[in-house]
Coordinates of C-alpha atoms in Angstrom, one line a residue:
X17 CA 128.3 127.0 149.8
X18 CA 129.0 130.2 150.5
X19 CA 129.3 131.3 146.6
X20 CA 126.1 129.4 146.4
X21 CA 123.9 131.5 148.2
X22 CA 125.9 134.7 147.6
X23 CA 124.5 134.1 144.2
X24 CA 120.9 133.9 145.3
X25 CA 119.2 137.4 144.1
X26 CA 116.2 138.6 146.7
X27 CA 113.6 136.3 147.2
X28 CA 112.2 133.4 145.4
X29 CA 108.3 134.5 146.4
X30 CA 108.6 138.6 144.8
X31 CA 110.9 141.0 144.3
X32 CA 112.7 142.9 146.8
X33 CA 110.6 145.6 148.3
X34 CA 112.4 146.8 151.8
X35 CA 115.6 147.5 150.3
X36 CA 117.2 149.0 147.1
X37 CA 120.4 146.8 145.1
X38 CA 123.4 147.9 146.4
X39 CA 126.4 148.5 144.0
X40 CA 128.5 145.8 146.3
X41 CA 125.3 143.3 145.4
X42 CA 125.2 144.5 141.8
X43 CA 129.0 143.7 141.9
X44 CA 128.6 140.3 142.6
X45 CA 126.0 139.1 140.7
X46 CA 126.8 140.4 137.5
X47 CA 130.4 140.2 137.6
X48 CA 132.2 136.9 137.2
X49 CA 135.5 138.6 136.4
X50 CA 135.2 139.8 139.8
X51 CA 135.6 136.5 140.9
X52 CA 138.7 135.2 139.3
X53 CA 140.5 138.1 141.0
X54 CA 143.0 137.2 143.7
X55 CA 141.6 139.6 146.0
X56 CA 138.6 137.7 146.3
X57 CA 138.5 134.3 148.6
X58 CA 137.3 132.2 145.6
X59 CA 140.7 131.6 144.3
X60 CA 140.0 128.2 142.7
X61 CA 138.4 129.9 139.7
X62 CA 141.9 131.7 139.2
X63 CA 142.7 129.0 137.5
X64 CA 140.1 129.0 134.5
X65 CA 141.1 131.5 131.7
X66 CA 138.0 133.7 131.4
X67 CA 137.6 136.8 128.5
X68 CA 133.7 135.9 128.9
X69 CA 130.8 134.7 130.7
X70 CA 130.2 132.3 127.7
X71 CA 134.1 131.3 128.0
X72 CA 133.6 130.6 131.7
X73 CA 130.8 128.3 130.9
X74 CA 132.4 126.4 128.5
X75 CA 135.7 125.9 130.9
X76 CA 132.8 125.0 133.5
X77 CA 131.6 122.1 131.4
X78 CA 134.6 120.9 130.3
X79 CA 135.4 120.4 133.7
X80 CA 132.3 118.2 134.3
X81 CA 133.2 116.2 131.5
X82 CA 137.4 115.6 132.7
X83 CA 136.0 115.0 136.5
X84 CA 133.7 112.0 134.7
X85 CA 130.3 114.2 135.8
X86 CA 129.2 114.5 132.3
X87 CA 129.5 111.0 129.5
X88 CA 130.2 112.6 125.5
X89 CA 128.1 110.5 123.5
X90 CA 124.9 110.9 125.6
X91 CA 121.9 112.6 124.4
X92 CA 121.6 116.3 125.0
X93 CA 118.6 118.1 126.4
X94 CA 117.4 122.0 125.1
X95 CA 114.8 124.3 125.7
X96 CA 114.2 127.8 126.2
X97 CA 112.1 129.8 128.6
X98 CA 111.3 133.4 129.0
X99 CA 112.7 134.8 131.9
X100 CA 110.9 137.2 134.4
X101 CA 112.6 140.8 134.6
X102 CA 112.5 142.9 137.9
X103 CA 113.8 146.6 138.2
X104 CA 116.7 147.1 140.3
X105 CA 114.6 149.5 142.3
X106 CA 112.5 148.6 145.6
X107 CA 109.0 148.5 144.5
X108 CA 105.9 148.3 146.4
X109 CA 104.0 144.8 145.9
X110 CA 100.5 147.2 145.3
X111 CA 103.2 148.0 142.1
X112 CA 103.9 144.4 140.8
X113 CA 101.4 143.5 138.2
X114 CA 99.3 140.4 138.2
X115 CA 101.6 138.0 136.7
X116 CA 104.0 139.1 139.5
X117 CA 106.8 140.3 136.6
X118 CA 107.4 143.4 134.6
X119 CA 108.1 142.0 131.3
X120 CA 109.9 139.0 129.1
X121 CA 112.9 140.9 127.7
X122 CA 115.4 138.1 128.4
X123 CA 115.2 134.4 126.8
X124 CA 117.7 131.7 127.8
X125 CA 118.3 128.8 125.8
X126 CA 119.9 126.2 127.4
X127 CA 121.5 122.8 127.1
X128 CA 121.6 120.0 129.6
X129 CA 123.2 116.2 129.0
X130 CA 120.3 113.9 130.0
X131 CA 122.1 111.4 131.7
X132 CA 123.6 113.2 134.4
X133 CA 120.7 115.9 134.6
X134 CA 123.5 118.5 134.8
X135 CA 123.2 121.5 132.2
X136 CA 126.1 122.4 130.0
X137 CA 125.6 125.7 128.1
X138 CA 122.7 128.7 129.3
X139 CA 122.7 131.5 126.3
X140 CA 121.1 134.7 126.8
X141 CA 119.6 136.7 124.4
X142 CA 116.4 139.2 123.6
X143 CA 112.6 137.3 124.1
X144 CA 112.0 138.3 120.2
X145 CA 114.8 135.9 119.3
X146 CA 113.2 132.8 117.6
X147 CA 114.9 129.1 118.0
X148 CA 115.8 129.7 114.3
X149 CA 118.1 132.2 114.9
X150 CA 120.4 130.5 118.0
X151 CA 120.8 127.0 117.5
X152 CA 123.7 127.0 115.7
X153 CA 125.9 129.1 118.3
X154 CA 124.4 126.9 121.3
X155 CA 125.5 123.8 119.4
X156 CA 128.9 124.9 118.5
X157 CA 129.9 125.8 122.4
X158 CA 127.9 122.6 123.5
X159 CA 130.2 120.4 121.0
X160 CA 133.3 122.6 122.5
X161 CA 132.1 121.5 125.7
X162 CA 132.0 117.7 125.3
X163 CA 134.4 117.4 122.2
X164 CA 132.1 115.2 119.5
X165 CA 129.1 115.1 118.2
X166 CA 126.2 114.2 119.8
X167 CA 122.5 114.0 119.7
X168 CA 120.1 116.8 120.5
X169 CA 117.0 116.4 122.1
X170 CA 114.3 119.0 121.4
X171 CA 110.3 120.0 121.0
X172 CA 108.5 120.9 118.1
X173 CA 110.0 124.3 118.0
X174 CA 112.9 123.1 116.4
X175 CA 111.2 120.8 113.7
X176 CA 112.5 123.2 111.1
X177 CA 114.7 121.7 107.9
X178 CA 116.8 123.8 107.0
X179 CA 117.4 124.1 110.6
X180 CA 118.2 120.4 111.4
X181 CA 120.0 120.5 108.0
X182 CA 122.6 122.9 109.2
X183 CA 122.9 121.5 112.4
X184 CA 123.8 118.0 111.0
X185 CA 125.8 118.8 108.0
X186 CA 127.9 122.0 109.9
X187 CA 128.0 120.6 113.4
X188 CA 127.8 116.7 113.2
X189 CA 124.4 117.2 115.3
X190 CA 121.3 115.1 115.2
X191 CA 118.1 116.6 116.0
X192 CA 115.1 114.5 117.5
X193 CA 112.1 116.5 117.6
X194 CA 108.3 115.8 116.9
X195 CA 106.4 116.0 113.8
X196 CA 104.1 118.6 113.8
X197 CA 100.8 117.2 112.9
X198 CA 100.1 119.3 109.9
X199 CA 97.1 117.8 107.3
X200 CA 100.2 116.9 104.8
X201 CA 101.4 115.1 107.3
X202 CA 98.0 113.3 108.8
X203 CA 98.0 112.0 104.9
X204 CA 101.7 110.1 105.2
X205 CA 100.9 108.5 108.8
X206 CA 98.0 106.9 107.6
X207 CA 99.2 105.4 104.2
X208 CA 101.8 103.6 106.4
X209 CA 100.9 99.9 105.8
X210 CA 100.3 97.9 109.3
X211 CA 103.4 95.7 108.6
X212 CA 105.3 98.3 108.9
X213 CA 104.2 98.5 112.5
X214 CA 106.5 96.5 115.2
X215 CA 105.6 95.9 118.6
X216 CA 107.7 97.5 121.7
X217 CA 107.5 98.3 124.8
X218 CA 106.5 101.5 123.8
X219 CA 103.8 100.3 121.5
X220 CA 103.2 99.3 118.0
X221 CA 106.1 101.7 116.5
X222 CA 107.1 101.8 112.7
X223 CA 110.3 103.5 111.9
X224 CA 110.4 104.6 107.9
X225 CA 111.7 106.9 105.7
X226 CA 110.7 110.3 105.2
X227 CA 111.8 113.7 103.7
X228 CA 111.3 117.2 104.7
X229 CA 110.8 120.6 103.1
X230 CA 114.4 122.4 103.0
X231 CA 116.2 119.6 104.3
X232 CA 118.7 117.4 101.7
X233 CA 118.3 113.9 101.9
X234 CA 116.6 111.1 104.1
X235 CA 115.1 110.9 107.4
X236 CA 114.3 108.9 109.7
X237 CA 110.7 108.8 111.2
X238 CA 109.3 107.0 114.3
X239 CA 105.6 107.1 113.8
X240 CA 102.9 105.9 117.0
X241 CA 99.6 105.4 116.8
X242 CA 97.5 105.8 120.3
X243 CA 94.8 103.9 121.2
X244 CA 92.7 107.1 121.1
X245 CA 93.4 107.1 117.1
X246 CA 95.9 110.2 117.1
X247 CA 99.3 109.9 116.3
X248 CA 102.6 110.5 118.2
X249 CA 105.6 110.5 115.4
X250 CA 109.5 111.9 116.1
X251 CA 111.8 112.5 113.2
X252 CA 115.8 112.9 112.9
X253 CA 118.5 112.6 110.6
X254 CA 120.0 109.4 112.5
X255 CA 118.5 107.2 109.6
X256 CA 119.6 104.5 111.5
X257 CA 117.7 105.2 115.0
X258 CA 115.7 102.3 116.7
X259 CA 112.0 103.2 118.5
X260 CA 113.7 101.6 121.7
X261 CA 116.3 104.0 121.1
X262 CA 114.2 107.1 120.5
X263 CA 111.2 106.8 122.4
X264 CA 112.8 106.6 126.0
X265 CA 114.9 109.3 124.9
X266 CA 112.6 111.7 124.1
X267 CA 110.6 110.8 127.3
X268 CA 114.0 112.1 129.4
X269 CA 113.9 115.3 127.6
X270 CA 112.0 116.6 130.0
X271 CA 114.3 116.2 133.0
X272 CA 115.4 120.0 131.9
X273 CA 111.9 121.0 133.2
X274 CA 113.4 119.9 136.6
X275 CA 116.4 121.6 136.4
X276 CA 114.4 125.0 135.7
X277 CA 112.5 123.9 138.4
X278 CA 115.6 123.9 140.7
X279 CA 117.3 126.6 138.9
X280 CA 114.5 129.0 140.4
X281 CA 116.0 128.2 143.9
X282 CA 119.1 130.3 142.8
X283 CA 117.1 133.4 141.7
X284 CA 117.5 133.0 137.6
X285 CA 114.7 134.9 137.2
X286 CA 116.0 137.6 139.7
X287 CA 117.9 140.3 137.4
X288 CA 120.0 142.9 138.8
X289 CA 120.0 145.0 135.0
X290 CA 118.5 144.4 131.6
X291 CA 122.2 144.1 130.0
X292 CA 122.4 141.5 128.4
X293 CA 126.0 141.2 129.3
X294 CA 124.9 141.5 133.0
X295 CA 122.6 138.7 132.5
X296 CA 125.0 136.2 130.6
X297 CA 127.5 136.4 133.9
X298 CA 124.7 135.9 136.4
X299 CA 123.8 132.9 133.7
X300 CA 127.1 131.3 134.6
X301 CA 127.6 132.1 138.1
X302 CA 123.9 130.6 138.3
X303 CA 125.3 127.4 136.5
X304 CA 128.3 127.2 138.9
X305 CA 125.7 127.3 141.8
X306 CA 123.7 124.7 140.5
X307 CA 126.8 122.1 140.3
X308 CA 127.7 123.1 143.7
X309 CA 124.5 122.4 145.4
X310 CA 124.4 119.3 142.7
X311 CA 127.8 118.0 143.5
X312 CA 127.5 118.6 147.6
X313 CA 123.9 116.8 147.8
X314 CA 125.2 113.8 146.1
X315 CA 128.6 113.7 147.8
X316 CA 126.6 113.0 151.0
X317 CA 124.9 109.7 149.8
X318 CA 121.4 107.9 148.9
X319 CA 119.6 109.8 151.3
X320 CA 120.5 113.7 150.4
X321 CA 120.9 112.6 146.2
X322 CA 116.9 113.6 145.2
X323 CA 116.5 116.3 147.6
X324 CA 115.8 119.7 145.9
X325 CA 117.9 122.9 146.7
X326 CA 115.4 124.2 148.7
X327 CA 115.9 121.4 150.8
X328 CA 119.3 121.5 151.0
X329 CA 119.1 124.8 152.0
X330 CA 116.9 124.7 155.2
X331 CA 118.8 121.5 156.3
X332 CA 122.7 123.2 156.2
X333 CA 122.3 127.2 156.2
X334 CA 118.7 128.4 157.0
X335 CA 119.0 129.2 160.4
X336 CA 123.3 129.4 161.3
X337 CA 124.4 132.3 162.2
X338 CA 126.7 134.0 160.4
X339 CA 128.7 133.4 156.6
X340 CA 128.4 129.8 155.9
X341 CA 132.0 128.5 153.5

């Protein structure tokens, strides 16, 4: 618990504004090789092999996956946010603009399995980098965490296809995303017969064929209609997916909305330098926090399981005096 909150940076409501960043605090929370170090108390990470932030995450979630935390063969979450950047100097709140933040140079892309809520793989890089450009390093040290292939879960920003092309034929992994509703598109979903159409739970829900500019073969197409007349349609190169299948998946994508919610608890949007570098360790020591806090609320039983961080925190440290381990 102690790491936990060492890894919180300022406060959750601003930026700091009483005191400057120390060097010892700069130290800490950009410097996972610090920990490893047998002068430090934290000698249970001595025993993962780090050369990189990116390495520590991946040991991290290959962990989770030996201790039975994390099923391969699950679906996987993804999504990427902008994160908010403050200077390492104390500022004045008159200084702090109106969005409270200074600027979007960092964007994360990160992975989460969506049965066990727990993320696997957070990947810095600058906000101009597009989803086009990532994917296919996020999915290689996501399969290096679990060890197969597996299906990933994402929005409309990756319905690309020569993106999901590479993915599936160079990294055994299945992309469900929407269908952008483009005119071209409008055209297809309404020349789909009605007995094509089979009722769920989710609705009247035909699965057919379909192609896609720049990708190489078949896909697979689960196409909605609302009662409001517009259309809801997911595609992927799993030909042989099943609307019971994909529509309760795609609905869970969105617990990785709750884990940035929680994440914010920790400060990932508190950064002590624009280095990317910097960033990418306070990324993973972030990620160790989370399972910490994660692991600790559910090891205490139904009643602490759904409780947020913030929770967690006023219950067992606000208020005890001195370093809580």
């Amino acid at each position: 618990m102690g790491l936990v909150f060492e890894s919180i940076f300022g406060s959750t409501a601003g930026m700091r504004a009483v005191d400057t960043v120390s060097r010892a605090d700069f130290g800490l929370l950009a410097g996972l090789p610090f920990l490893p170090s047998p002068s430090t108390q934290y000698r249970f990470l001595q025993s993962v092999s780090v050369q990189s932030a990116l390495d520590f995450q991946t040991a991290l979630g290959q962990r989770l996956v030996a201790l039975g935390h994390v099923t391969p063969g699950h679906p996987v979450n993804v999504d990427a946010h902008n994160m908010k950047t403050y200077s390492r100097k104390a500022m004045t709140h008159a200084c702090i603009t109106q969005e409270d933040r200074y600027g979007k140079a960092i964007r994360t892309f990160s992975t989460q399995d969506q049965a066990s809520k727990k993320p696997l793989i957070a990947l810095a890089a600058y906000s101009g980098t597009t989803v086009s450009q990532i994917p296919c390093r996020l999915a290689s040290l996501t399969r290096d965490v679990l060890g197969r292939d597996f299906l990933l879960v994402a929005d409309k920003e990756w319905y690309c296809g020569q993106l999901i092309q590479a993915l599936h034929t160079q990294y055994g992994v299945a992309v469900l995303t929407p269908v952008k509703s483009s005119p071209k598109r409008l055209v297809e979903f309404d020349a789909v017969p009605l007995e094509h159409y089979d009722q769920t739970v989710w609705g009247n829900v035909a699965a057919v064929s379909t192609t896609m500019t720049d990708f190489n073969g078949p896909l697979r197409r689960l196409l909605k209609k609302r009662r409001d007349g517009k259309y809801f349609a997911l595609i992927t190169p799993a030909c042989d997916m099943t609307a019971d299948t994909a529509m309760p998946t795609y609905t869970k994508r969105w617990r990785i909305e709750n884990f940035f919610a929680e994440h914010a608890f920790l400060g990932m949007d508190h950064l002590p330098s624009l280095n990317l570098n910097a960033i990418q360790t306070m990324l993973s020591l972030r990620l160790l926090a989370f399972h910490v806090v994660d692991n600790f609320r559910h090891d205490l039983g139904p009643a602490y399981q759904k409780k947020t961080p913030q929770l967690i925190h006023r219950e067992f440290v606000d208020g005890v005096q001195g370093r809580v381990q």
